[in-house]
mmCIF file of C-alpha atoms and ligand atoms in Angstrom:
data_model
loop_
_atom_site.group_PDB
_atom_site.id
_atom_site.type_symbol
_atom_site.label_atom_id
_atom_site.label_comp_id
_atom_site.label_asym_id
_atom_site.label_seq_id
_atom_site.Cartn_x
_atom_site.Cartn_y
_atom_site.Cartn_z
ATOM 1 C CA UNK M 1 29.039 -72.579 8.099
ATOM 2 C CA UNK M 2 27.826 -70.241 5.452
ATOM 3 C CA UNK M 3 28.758 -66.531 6.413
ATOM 4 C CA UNK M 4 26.631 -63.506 4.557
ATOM 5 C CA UNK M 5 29.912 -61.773 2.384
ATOM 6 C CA UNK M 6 30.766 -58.332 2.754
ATOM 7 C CA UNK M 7 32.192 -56.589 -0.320
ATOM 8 C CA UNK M 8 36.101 -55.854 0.054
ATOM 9 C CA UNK M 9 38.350 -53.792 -2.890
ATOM 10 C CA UNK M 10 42.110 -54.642 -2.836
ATOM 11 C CA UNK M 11 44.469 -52.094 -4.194
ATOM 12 C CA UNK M 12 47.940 -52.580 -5.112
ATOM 13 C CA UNK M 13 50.933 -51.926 -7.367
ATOM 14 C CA UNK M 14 52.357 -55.057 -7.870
ATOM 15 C CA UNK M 15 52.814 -58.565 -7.824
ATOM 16 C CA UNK M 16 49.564 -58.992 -5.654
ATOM 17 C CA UNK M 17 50.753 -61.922 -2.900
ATOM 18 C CA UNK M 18 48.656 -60.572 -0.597
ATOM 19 C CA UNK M 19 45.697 -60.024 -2.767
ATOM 20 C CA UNK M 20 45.919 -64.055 -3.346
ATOM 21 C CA UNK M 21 45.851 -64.465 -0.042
ATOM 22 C CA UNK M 22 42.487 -62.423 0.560
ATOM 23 C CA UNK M 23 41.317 -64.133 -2.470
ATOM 24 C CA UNK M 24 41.775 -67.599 -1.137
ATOM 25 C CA UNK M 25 40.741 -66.986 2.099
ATOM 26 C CA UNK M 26 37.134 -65.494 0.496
ATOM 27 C CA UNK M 27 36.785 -68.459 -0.880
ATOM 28 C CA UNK M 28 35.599 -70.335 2.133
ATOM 29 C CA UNK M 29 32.337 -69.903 3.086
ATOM 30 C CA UNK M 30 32.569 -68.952 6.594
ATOM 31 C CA UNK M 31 34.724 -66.666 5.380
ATOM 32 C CA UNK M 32 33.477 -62.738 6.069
ATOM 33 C CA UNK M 33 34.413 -61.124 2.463
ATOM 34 C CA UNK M 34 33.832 -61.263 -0.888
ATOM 35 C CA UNK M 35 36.999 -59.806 -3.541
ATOM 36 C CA UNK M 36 34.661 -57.616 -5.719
ATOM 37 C CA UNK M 37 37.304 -55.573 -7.446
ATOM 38 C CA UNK M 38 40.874 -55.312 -7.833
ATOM 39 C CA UNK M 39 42.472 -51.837 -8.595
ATOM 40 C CA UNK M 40 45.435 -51.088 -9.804
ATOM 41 C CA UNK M 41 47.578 -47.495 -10.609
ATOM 42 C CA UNK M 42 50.166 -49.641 -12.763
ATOM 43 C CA UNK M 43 48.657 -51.222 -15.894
ATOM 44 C CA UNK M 44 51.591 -54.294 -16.194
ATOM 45 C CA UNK M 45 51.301 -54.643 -12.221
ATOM 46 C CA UNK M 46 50.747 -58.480 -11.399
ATOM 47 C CA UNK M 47 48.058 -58.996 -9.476
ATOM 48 C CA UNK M 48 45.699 -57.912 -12.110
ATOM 49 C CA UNK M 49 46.465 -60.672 -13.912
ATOM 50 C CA UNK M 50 46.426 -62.642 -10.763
ATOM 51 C CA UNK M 51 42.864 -61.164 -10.057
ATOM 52 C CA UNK M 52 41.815 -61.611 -13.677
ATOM 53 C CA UNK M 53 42.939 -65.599 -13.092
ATOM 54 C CA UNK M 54 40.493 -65.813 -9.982
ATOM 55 C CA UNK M 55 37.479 -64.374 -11.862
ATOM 56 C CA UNK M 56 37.713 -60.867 -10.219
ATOM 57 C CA UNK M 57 37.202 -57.713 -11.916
ATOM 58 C CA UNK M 58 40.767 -56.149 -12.574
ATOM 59 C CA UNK M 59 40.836 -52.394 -12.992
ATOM 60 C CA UNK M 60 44.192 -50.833 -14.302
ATOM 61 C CA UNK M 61 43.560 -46.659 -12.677
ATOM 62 C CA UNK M 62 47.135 -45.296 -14.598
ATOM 63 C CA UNK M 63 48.613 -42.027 -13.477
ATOM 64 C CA UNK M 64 49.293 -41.535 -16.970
ATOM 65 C CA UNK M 65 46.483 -39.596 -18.782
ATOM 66 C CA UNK M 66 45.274 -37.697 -15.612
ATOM 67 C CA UNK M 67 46.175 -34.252 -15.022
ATOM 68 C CA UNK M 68 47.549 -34.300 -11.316
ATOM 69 C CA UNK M 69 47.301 -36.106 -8.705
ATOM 70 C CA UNK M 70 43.938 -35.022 -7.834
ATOM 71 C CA UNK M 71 42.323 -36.260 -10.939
ATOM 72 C CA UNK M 72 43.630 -39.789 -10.595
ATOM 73 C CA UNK M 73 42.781 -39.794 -6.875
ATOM 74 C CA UNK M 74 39.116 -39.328 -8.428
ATOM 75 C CA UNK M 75 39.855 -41.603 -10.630
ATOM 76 C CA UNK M 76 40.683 -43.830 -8.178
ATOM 77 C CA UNK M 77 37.900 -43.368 -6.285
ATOM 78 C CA UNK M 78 35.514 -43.607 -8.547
ATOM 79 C CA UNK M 79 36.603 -46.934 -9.828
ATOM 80 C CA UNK M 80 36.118 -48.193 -5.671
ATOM 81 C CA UNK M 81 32.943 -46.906 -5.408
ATOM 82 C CA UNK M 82 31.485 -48.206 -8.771
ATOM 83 C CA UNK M 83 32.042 -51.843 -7.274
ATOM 84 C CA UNK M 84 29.969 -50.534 -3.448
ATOM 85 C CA UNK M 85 32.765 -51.925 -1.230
ATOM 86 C CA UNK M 86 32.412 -52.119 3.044
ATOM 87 C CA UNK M 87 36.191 -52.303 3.329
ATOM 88 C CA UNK M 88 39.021 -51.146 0.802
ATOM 89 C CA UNK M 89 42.177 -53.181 1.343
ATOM 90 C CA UNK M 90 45.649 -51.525 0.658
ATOM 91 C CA UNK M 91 47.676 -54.516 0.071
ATOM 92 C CA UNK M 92 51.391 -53.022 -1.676
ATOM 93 C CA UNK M 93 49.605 -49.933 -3.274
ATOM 94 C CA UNK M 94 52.469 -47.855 -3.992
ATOM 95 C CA UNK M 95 50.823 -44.250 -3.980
ATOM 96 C CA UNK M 96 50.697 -41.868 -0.728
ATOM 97 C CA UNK M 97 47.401 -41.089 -0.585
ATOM 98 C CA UNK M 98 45.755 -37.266 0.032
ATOM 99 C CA UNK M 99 43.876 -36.463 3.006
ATOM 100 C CA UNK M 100 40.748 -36.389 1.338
ATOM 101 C CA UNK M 101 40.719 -39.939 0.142
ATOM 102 C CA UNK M 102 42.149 -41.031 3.847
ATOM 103 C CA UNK M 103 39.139 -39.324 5.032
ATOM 104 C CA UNK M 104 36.554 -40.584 2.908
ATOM 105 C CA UNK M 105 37.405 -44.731 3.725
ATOM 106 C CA UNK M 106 38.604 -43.533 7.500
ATOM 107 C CA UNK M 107 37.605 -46.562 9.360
ATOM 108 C CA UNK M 108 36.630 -48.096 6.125
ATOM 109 C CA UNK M 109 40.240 -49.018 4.706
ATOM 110 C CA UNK M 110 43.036 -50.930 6.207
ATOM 111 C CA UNK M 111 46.526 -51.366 5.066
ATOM 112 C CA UNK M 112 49.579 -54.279 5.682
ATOM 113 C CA UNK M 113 52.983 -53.109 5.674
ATOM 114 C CA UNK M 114 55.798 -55.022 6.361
ATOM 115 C CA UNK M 115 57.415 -54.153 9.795
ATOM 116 C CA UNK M 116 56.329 -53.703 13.274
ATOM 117 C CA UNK M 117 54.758 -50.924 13.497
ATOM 118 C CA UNK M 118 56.125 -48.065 14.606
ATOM 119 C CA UNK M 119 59.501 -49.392 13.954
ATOM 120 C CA UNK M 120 60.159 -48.583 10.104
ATOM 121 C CA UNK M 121 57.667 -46.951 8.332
ATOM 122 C CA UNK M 122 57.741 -46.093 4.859
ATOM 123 C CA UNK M 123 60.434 -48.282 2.068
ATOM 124 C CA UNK M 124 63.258 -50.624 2.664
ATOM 125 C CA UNK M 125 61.749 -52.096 6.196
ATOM 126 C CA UNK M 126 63.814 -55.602 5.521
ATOM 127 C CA UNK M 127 67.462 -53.790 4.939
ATOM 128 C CA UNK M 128 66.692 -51.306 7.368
ATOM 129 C CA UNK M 129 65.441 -54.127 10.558
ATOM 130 C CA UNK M 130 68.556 -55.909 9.754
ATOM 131 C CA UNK M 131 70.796 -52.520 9.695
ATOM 132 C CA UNK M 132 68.959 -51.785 13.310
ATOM 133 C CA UNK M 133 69.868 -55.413 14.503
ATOM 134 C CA UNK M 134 66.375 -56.108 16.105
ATOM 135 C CA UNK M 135 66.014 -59.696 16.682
ATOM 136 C CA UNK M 136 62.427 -59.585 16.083
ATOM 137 C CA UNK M 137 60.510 -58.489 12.702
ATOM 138 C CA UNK M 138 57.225 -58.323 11.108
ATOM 139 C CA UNK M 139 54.083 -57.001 9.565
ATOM 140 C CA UNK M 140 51.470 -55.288 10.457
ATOM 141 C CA UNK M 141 47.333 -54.542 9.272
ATOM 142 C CA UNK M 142 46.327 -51.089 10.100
ATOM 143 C CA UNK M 143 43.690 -48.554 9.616
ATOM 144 C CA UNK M 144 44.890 -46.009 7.436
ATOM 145 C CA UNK M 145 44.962 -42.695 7.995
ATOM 146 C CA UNK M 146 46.628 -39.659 6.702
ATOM 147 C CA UNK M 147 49.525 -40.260 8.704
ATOM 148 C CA UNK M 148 51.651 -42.991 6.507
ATOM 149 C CA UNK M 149 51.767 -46.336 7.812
ATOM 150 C CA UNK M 150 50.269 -44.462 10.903
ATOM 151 C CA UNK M 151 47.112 -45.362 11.996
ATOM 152 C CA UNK M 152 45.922 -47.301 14.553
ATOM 153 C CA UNK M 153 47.224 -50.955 14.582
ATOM 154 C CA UNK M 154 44.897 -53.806 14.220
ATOM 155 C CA UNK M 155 46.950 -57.195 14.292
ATOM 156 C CA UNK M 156 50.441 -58.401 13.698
ATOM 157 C CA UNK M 157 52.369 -61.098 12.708
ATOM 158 C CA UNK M 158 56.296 -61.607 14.497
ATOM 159 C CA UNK M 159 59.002 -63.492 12.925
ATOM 160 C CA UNK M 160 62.311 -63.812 14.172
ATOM 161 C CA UNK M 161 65.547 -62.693 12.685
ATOM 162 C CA UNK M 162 68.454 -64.859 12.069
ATOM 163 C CA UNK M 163 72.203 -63.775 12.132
ATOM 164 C CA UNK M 164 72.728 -65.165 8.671
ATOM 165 C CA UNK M 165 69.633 -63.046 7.325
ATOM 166 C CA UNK M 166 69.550 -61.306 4.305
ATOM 167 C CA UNK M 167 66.961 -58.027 3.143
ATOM 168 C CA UNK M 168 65.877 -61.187 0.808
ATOM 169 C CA UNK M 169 65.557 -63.669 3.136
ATOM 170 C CA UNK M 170 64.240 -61.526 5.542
ATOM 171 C CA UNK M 171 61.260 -60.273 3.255
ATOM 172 C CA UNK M 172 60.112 -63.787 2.239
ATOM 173 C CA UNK M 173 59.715 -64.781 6.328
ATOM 174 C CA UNK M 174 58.193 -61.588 6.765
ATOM 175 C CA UNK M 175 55.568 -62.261 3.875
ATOM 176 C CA UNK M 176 54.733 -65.814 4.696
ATOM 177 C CA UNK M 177 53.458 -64.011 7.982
ATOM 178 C CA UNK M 178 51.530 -61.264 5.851
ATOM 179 C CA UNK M 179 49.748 -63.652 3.844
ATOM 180 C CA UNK M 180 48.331 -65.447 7.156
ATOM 181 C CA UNK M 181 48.192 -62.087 8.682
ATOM 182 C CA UNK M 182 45.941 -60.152 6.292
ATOM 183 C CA UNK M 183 43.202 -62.408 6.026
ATOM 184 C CA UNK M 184 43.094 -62.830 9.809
ATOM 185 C CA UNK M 185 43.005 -59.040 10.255
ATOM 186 C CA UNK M 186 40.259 -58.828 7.635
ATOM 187 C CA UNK M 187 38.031 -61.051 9.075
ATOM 188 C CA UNK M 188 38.311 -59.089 12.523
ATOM 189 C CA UNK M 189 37.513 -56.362 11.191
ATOM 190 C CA UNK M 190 34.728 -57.977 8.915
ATOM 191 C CA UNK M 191 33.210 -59.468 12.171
ATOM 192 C CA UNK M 192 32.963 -55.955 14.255
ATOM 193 C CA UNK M 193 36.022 -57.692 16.723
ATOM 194 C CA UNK M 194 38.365 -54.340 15.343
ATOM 195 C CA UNK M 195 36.538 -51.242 14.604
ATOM 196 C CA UNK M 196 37.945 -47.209 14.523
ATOM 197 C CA UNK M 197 36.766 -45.046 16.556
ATOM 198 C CA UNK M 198 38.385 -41.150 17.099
ATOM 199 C CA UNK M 199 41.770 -42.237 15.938
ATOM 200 C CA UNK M 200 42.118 -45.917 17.958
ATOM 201 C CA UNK M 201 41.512 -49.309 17.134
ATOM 202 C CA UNK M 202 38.522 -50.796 19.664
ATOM 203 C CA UNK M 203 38.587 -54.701 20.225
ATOM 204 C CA UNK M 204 35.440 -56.380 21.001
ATOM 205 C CA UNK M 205 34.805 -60.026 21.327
ATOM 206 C CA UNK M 206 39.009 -60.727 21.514
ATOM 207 C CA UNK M 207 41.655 -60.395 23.951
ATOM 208 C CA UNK M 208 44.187 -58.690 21.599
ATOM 209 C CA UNK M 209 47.300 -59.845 23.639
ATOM 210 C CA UNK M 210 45.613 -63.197 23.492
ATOM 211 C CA UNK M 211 45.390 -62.756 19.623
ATOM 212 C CA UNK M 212 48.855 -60.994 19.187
ATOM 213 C CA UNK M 213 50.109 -64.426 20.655
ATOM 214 C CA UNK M 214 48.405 -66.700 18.344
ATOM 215 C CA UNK M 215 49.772 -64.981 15.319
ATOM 216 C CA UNK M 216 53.788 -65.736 16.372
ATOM 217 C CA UNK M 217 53.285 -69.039 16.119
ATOM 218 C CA UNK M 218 51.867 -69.371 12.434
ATOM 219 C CA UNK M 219 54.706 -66.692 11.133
ATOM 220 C CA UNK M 220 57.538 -68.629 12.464
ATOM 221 C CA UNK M 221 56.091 -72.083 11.762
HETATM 222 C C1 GRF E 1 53.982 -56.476 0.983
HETATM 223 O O1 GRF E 1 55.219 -56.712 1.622
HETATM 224 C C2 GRF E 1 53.154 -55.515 1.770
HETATM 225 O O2 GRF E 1 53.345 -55.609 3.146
HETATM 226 C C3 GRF E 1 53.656 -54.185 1.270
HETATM 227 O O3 GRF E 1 53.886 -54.368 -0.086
HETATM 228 C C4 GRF E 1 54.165 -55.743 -0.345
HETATM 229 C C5 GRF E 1 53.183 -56.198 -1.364
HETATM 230 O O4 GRF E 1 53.467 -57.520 -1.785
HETATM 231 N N1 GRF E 1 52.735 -53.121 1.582
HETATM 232 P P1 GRF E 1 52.398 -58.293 -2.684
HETATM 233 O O5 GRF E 1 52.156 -57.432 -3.906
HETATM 234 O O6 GRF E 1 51.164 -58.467 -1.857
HETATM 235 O O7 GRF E 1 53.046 -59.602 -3.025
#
């Protein structure tokens, strides 16, 4: 089934795993999104190169050559809005972002970060899971909003933890489930299934629990 496309910007920092996964996922056609742009705040990060490799516009945004913080935040955005996105994906974008640009996407911009949400926001969530000795660890999609790695959840992928695990072997579990995860979480929120509204995430069309079950399997598979 062909699908009309809604336009999606991915930005990141890095290597850009998850980007490829949004990438090949688009390329279905009953798939809800098209990857219009890739941005990037680090020139050398890899996923422009990744992007540039798929045939999507890749954007290097530097810090460097901007006064503050400010003026590369409207850098930033003005590099999102040139390409008329529906969505912006966060996917590894290493930069906290102001309130102002949180409130300009809010409801408009979802993130993955690798944990559980609540459970270890912020850097380090591998070492620090294993340091807390949960048996169970993950990722998570989210809206973003000024709080980091706060807002409301929309889906998320558990994997279990081994006694032998490392931060290392830990993270590469946890991202096999991320790169089935973000796509998914995409396309619910593509479809009108997860939308924001004041501060929550509102299902419609899905059972979450029903949903949250179906993406165990897949992670530890
Ligand atoms: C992922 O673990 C993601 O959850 C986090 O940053 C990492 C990015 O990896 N926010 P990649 O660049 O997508 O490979």
């Amino acid at each position: 089934m062909t699908v009309p496309k809604k336009r999606v910007v991915v930005l990141l920092s890095g290597r850009g795993s998850n980007m490829g996964a949004l990438v090949e996922a688009a390329k279905s056609p009953d798939y809800p999104a098209e990857i219009v742009a890739v941005i990037s705040d680090k020139a050398n990060a890899g996923g422009l190169g990744l992007a540039h490799e798929h045939g999507i516009p890749a954007i290097a945004v530097p810090r460097q050559g901007h006064a503050d913080k400010a003026a590369h935040e409207a850098a930033v955005i003005a590099a999102i809005e040139a390409a008329e996105p529906d969505l912006v994906c966060l996917a590894g974008y290493m930069r906290l972002l102001s309130a102002d640009f949180c409130e300009r996407f809010a409801g408009r911009m979802i993130n993955i970060h690798p944990s559980l949400l609540p459970l270890f926001p912020g850097l380090d969530t591998h070492a620090r899971a294993l340091a807390a000795g949960v048996r169970l660890h993950g990722a998570s999609v989210h809206f973003v909003t000024f709080e980091m790695d706060g807002g409301p959840i929309i889906a998320q992928g558990a994997v279990p933890v081994s006694a032998d695990d490392t931060p290392d072997s830990l993270a590469a579990r946890v991202l096999k489930a991320e790169h089935h995860l973000y796509p998914h979480a995409l396309r619910l929120v593509l479809d009108g299934k997860a939308r924001f509204e004041e501060g929550r995430t509102v299902f419609a069309g899905i059972e979450p629990a029903d949903d949250a079950v179906r993406l165990i399997a897949p992670a530890i598979a």
